[in-house]
Every structure is written in C-alpha cells, then in structure tokens.
Tab-separated table of C-alpha atoms and ligand atoms in Angstrom:
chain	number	residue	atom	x	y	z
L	13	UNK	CA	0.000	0.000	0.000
L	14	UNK	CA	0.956	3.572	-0.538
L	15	UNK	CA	-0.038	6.446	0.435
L	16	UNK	CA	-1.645	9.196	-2.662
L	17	UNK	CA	-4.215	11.864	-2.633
L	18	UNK	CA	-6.301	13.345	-5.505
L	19	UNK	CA	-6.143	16.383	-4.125
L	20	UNK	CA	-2.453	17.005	-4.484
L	21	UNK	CA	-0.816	16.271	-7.910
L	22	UNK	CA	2.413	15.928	-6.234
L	23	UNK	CA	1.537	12.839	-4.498
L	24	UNK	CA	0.123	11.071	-7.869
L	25	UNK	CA	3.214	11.751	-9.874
L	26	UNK	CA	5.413	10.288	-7.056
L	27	UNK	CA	3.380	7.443	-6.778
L	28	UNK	CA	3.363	6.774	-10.507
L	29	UNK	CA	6.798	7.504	-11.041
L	30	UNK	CA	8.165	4.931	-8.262
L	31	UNK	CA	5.367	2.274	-9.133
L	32	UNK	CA	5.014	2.684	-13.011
L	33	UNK	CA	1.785	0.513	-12.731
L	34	UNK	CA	0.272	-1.126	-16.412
L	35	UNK	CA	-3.217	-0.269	-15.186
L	36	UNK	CA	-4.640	2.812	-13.410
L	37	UNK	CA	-8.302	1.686	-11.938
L	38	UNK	CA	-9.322	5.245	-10.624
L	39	UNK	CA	-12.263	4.206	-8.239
L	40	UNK	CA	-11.215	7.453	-6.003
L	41	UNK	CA	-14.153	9.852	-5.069
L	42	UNK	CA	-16.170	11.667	-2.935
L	43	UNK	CA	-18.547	9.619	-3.760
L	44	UNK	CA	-21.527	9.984	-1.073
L	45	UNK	CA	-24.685	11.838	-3.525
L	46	UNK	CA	-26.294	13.138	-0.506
L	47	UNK	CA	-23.170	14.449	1.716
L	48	UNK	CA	-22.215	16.173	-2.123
L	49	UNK	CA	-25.064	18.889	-1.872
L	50	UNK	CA	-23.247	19.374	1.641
L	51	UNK	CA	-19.128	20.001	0.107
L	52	UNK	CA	-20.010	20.497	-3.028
L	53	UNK	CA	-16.451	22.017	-3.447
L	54	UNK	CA	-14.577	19.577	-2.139
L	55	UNK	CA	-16.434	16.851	-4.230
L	56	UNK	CA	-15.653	19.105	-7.540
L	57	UNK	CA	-11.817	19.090	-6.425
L	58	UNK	CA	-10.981	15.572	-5.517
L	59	UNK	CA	-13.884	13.899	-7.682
L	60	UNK	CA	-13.483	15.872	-10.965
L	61	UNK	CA	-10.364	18.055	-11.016
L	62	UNK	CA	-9.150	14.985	-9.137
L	63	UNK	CA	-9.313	13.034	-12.423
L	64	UNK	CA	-7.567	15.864	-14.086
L	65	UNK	CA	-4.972	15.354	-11.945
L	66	UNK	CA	-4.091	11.899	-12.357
L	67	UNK	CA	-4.343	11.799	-16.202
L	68	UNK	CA	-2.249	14.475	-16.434
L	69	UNK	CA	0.549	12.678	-14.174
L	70	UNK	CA	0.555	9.295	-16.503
L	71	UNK	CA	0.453	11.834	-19.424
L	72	UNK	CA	3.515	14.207	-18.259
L	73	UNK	CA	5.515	11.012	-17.028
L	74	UNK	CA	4.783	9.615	-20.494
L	75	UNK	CA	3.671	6.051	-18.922
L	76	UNK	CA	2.215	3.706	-21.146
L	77	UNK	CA	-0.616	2.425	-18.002
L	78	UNK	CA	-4.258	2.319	-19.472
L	79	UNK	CA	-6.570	3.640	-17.565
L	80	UNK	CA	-10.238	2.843	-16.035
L	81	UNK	CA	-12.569	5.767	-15.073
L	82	UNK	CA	-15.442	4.755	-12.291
L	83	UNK	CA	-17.911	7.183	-13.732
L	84	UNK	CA	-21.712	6.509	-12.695
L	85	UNK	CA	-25.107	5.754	-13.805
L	86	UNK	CA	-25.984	9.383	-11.683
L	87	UNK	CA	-24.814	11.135	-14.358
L	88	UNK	CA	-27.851	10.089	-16.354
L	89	UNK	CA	-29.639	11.995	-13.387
L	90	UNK	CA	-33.289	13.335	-14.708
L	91	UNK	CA	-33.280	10.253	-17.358
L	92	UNK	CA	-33.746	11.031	-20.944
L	93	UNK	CA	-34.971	7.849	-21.962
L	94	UNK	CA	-35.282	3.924	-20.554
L	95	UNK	CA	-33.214	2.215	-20.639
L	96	UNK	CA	-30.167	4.382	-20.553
L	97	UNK	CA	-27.267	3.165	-23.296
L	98	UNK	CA	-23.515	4.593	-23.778
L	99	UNK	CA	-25.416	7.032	-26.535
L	100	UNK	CA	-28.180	8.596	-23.533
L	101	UNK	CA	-27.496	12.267	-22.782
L	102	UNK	CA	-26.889	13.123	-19.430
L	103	UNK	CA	-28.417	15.213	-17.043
L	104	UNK	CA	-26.979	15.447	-13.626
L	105	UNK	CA	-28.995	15.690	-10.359
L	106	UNK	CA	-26.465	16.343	-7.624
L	107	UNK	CA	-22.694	18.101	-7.167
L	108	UNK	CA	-21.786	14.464	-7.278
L	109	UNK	CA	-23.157	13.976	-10.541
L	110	UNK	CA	-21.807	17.135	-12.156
L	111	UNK	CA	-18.155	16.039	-10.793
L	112	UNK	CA	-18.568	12.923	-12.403
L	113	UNK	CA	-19.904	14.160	-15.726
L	114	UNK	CA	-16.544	16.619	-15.615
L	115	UNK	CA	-14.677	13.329	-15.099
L	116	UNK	CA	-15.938	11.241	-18.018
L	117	UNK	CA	-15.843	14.049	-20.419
L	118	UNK	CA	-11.976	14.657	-19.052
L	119	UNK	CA	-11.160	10.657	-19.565
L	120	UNK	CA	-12.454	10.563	-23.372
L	121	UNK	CA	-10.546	13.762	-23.854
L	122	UNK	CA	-7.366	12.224	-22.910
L	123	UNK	CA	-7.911	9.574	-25.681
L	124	UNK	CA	-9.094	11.862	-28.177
L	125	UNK	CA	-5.862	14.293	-27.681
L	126	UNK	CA	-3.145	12.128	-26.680
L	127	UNK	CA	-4.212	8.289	-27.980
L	128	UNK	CA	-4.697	7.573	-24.368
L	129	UNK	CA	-5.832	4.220	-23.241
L	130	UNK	CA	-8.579	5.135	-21.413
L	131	UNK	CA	-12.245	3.819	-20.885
L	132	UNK	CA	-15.492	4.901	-18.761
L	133	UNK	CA	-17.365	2.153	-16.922
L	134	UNK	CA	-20.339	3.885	-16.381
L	135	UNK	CA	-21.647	1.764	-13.867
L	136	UNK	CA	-25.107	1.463	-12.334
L	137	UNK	CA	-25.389	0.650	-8.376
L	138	UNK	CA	-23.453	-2.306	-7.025
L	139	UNK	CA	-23.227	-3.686	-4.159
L	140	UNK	CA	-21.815	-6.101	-1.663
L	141	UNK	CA	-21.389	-7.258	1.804
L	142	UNK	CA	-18.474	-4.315	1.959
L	143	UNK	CA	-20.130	-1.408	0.584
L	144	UNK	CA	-20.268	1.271	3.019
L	145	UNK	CA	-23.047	1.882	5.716
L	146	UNK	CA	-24.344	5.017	4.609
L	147	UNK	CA	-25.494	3.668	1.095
L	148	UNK	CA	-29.155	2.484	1.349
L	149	UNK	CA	-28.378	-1.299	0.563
L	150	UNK	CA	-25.968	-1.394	3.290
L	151	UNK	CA	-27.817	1.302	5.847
L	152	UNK	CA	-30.960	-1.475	5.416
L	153	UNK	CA	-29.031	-4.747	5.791
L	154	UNK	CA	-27.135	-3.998	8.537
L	155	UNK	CA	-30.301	-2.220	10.457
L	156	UNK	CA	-32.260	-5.723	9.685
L	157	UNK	CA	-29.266	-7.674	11.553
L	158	UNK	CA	-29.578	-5.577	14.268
L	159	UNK	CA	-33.132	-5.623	14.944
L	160	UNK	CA	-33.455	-8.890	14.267
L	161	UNK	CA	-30.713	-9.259	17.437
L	162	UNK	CA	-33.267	-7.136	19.524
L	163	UNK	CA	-30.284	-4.180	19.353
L	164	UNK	CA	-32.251	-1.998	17.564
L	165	UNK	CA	-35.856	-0.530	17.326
L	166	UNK	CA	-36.334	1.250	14.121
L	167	UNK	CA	-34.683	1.710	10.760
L	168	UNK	CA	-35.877	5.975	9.184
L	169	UNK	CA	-35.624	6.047	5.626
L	170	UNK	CA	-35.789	8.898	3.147
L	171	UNK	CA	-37.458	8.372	-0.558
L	172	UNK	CA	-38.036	4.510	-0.895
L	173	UNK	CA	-40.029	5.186	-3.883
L	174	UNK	CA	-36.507	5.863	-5.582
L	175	UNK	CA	-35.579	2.491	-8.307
L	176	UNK	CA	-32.291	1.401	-8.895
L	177	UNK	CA	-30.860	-0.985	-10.794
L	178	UNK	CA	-29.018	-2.665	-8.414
L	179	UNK	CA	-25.923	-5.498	-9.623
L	180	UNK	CA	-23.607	-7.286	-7.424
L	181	UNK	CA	-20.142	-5.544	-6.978
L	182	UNK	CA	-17.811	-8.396	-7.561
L	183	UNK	CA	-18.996	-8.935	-11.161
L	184	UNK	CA	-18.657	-5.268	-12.095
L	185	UNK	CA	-14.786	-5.077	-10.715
L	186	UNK	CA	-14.601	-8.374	-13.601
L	187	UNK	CA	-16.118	-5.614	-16.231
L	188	UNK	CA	-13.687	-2.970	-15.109
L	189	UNK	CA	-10.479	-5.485	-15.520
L	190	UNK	CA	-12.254	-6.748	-19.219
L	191	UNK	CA	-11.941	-3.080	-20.632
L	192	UNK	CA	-8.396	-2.889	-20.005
L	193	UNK	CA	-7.801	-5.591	-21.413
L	194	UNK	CA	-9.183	-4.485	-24.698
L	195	UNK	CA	-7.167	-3.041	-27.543
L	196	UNK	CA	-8.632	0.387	-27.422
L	197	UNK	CA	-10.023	2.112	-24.645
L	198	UNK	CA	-14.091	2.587	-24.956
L	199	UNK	CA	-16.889	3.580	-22.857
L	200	UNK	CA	-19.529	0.649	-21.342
L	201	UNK	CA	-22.615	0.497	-19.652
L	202	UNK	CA	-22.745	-2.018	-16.954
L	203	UNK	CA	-25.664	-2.758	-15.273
L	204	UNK	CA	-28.499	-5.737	-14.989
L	205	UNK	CA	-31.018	-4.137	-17.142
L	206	UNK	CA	-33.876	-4.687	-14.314
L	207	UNK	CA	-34.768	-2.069	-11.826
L	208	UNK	CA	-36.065	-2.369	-8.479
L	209	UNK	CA	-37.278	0.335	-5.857
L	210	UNK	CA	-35.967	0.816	-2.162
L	211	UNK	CA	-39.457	-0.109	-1.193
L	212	UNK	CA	-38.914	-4.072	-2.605
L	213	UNK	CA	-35.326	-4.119	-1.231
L	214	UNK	CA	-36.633	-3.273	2.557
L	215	UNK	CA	-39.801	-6.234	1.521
L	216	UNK	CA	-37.283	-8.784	0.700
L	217	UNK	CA	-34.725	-8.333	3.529
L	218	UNK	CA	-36.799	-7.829	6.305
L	219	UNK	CA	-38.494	-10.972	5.004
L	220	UNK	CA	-34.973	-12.879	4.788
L	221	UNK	CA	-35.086	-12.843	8.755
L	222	UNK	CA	-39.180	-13.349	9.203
L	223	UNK	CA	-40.224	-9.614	9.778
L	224	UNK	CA	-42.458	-7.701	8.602
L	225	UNK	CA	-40.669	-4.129	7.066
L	226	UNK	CA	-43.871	-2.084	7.351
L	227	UNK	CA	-43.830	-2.831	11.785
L	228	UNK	CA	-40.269	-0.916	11.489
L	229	UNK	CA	-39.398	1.480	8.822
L	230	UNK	CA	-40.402	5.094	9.795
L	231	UNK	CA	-39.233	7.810	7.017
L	232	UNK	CA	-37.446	11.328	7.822
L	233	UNK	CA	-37.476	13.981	5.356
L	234	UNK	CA	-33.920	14.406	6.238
L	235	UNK	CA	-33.079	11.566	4.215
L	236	UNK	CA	-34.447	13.171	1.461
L	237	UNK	CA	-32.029	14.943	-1.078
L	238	UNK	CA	-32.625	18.694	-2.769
L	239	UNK	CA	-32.739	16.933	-6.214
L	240	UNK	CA	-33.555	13.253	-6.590
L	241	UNK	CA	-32.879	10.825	-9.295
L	242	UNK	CA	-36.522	8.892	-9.286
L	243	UNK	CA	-35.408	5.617	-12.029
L	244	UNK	CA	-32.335	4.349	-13.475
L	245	UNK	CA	-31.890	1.076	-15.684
L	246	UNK	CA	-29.159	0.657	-17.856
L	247	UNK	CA	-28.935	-1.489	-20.813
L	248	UNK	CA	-25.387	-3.320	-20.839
L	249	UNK	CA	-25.699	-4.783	-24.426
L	250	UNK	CA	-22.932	-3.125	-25.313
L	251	UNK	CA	-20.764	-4.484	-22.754
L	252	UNK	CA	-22.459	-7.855	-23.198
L	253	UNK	CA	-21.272	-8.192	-27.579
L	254	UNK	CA	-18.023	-6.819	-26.860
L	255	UNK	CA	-16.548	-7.840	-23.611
L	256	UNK	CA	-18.554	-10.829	-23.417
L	257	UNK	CA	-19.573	-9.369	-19.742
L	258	UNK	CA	-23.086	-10.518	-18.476
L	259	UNK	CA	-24.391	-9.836	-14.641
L	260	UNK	CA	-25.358	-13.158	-13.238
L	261	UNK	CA	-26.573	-12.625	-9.309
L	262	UNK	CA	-30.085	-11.281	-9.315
L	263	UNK	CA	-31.869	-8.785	-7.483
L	264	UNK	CA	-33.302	-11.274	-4.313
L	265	UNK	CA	-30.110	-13.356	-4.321
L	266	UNK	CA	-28.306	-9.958	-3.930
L	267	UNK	CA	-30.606	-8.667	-0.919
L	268	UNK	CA	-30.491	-12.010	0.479
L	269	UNK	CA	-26.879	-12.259	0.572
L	270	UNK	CA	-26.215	-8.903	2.272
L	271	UNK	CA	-28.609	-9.970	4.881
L	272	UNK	CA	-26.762	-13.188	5.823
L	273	UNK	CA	-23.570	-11.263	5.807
L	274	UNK	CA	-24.597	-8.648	8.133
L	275	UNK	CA	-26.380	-11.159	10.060
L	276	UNK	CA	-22.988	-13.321	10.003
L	277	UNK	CA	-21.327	-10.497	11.035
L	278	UNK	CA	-23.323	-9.695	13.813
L	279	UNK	CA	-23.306	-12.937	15.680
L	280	UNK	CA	-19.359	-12.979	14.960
L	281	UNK	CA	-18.996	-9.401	16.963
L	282	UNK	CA	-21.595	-10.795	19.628
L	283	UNK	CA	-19.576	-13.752	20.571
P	325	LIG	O1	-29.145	5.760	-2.633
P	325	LIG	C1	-32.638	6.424	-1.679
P	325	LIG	C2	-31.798	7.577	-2.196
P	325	LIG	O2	-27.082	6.363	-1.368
P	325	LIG	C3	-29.974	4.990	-3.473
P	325	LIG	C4	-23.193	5.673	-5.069
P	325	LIG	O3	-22.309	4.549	-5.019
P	325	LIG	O4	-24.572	4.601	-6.713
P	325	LIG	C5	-24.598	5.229	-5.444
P	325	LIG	O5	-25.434	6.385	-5.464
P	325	LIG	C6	-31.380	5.537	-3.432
P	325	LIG	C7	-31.475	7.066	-3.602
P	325	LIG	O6	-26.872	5.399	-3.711
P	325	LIG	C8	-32.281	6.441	1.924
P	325	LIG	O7	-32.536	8.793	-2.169
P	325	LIG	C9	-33.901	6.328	0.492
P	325	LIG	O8	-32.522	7.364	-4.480
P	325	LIG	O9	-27.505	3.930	-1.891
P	325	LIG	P1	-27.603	5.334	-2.314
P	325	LIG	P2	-26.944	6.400	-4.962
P	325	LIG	O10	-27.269	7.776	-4.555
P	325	LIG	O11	-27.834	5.770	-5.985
P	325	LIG	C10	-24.101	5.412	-7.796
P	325	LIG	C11	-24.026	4.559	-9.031
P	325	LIG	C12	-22.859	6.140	-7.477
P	325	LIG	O12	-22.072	6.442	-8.375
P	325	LIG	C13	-22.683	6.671	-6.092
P	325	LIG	O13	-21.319	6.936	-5.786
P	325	LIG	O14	-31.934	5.271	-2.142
P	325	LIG	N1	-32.740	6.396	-0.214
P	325	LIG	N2	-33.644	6.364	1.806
P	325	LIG	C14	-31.724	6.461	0.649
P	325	LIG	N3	-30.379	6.524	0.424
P	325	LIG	C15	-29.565	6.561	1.520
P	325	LIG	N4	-28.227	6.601	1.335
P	325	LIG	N5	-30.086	6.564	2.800
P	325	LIG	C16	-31.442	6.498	3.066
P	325	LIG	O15	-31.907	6.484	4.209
C-alpha cells in the first residue's frame, strides 16, 4: 500500500513515477450523492479536477498504463430515456453527478488528444457485503441484523419510492479489468437491465429474517435529497457483444446475501 491523494498532484506523480503501474483503476471519489449537496467544493476538487490530476501525471511522465474511469449511472440523473445506453445524454442531479460528468468528459478527452488508453465504466449501483453503511443497501441490511438481534428498534428512511438498478459488486470489478484488457479504450454500460425500488429491497430483507418491514421502517425527510434521481436502468448490451460481460446474481439473491452477511457479522462481533 501507498499512500496518494487526488487532491495534491504531487503525491500522484510520485506514486506513478516509483510504481510505473500497467493499469490505473481510478475508483477514487467523494462519492456519497447526498453528503455532495453538503461540500459540493470539495467533491468538484478531488472527484473531478481529481481526475484531471491523475491523467495528467501518466500523461507528463509519459507512462504507457491504461486507464479505467469509475464514472456513474448518476450522471444520467433526470433520465432522458429507458433504458439508458452509452449514446443517452446526461443530465446530472447532484454536485456528485456534475463532478462525475466533468470526469468522463476529461477521460475521453485524454484519448481523443493524446491516444490515451482510457475507458469509462459507467456503472449502475453495485453492491456487496463491503459497501459502506451510509449507502441504502448497506444502511438497510445492517439495520435488519440488528433488529433482528433485539439491538435496535427502528430503521428511518428517506425516498423509498426511488428504483435502482441494483448489480452485485464483484462482477462489475470483472467488467472494469475486461476493458483494459481491450485493444482500445471505450466507454460501457454495466448494469443488470432490471430495476427495483428501495421499497422491494426493505420487503425482501426484512423478510430474509421473518419480519415484517412495514412494523419498522419510519421515514425522515432528512433523508431526502434537494434533487432526486426517481429511475435508473441501464442497458449493458454493449458491454455484453463486446466484452462478453453478463451480470449473473439477481436482485433477491443480492438482498439475500447482504442480509446473511450482516447477520454473520453480527453474531461474529456478539460472541
Ligand atoms: O441511494 C434512496 C436515495 O445512497 C440509493 C453511489 O455509489 O450509486 C450510489 O449512489 C437511493 C437514492 O446510492 C435512503 O434517495 C432512500 O434514491 O444507496 P444510495 P446512490 O445515490 O444511488 C451510484 C451509481 C454512485 O455512483 C454513487 O457513488 O436510495 N434512499 N432512503 C436512501 N439513500 C440513503 N443513502 N439513505 C437512506 O436512508
């Protein structure tokens, strides 16, 4: 491990000089939507000028590394159409968002002007046992371990009208690796193509441990964000034909398996 920050181009060329990697996976972010209307500066400096940064470094140093961009189904924000493709416009919902759009955009233009091997993964959600607490997958399966163990009362939501299209994390880090190994650097889509809201993800994993969601979810307009993004579904046909990249863990095996881990990881801290 070592020790870089996207604020500080310093650090990156440093890094890059003494490791002189093949591949540059830039998963580095503010990446919180809802704290973003909070610092939205901070999330424009390390999350798109961030980018900037590190491009620049390979660039300057004249590395040969290709590069992966984590840019985000947010961007498609206030959707244009369903299901959203590599070819949707964008329209960005949240600082987040904007950083991210600034990000892609930056990414193809190293290609473009320099021959750059770079690519977008414009990923929808994903998720796993490790994906932070304050992500509503997460916030949910670890508040259903908990009051299943009688350590907690209620869970307070904000909009669980809100559909995502939800994919399991480990299969989209295989999509990321696929694109660099590609001749040419591209942009992809990758998501499951099916769309579920909050609501159904609270249903199916309070149900995993016998409750009924409805006796303790409460909502709190503070969870609710200035600008929402109501319904994303992406269409990864793209990724499908040319990186022969498919999602295979569906939605209920997804909530399902979050719940056991958190309930797992519960009973392990308990004993
Ligand atoms: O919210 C709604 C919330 O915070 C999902 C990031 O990884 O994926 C993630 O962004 C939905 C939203 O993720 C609560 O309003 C309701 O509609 O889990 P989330 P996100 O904002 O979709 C994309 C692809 C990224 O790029 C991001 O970096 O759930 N929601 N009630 C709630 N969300 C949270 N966090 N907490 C709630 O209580």
């Amino acid at each position: 491990m070592h020790h870089g920050d996207l604020a500080d181009a310093g650090s990156l060329i440093r890094l890059l000089e003494k490791i002189r990697p093949d591949e540059v996976y830039n998963l580095g972010a503010q990446s919180d939507v809802r704290i973003s209307f909070d610092i939205p500066g901070y999330t424009a400096d390390v999350t798109a000028t961030g980018v900037a940064r590190l491009l620049e470094a390979i660039h300057q140093l004249g590395l040969p590394a290709r590069f992966y961009q984590a840019s985000s189904s947010e961007m498609f924000g206030k959707v244009r159409e369903v299901p959203q493709t590599e070819l949707t416009p964008f329209h960005p919902r949240s600082p987040y968002a904007v950083a991210k759009l600034y990000a892609y955009w930056i990414t193809v233009n190293y290609r473009e002007s320099y021959g750059c091997h770079t690519s977008n993964g414009i990923l929808f959600n994903h998720e796993s046992p490790r994906r932070g607490e304050n992500f509503v997958t997460r916030k949910i399966t670890t508040a259903v371990a908990r009051i299943k163990a009688g350590l907690q009362e209620k869970l307070f939501m904000g909009n669980i009208e809100a559909k995502r299209d939800w994919g399991y994390a480990k299969e989209y880090v295989e999509a990321m690796w696929l694109m660099l190994q590609q001749p040419h650097g591209d942009d992809y889509v990758i998501a499951t193509g099916e769309t579920h809201s909050v609501r159904e993800f609270l249903e199916l994993a309070f149900d995993r441990v016998g409750l009924d969601w409805q006796k303790y979810v409460e909502i709190d307009p503070k969870f609710y964000r200035p600008a929402e993004v109501e319904h994303l579904i992406g269409n990864p046909e793209k990724a499908r034909k040319n990186l022969n990249w498919s999602p295979q863990t569906k939605f209920a095996e997804l909530v399902c398996l979050m719940v056991d881990a958190d309930v797992k990881l519960l009973a392990d801290r308990c004993q």
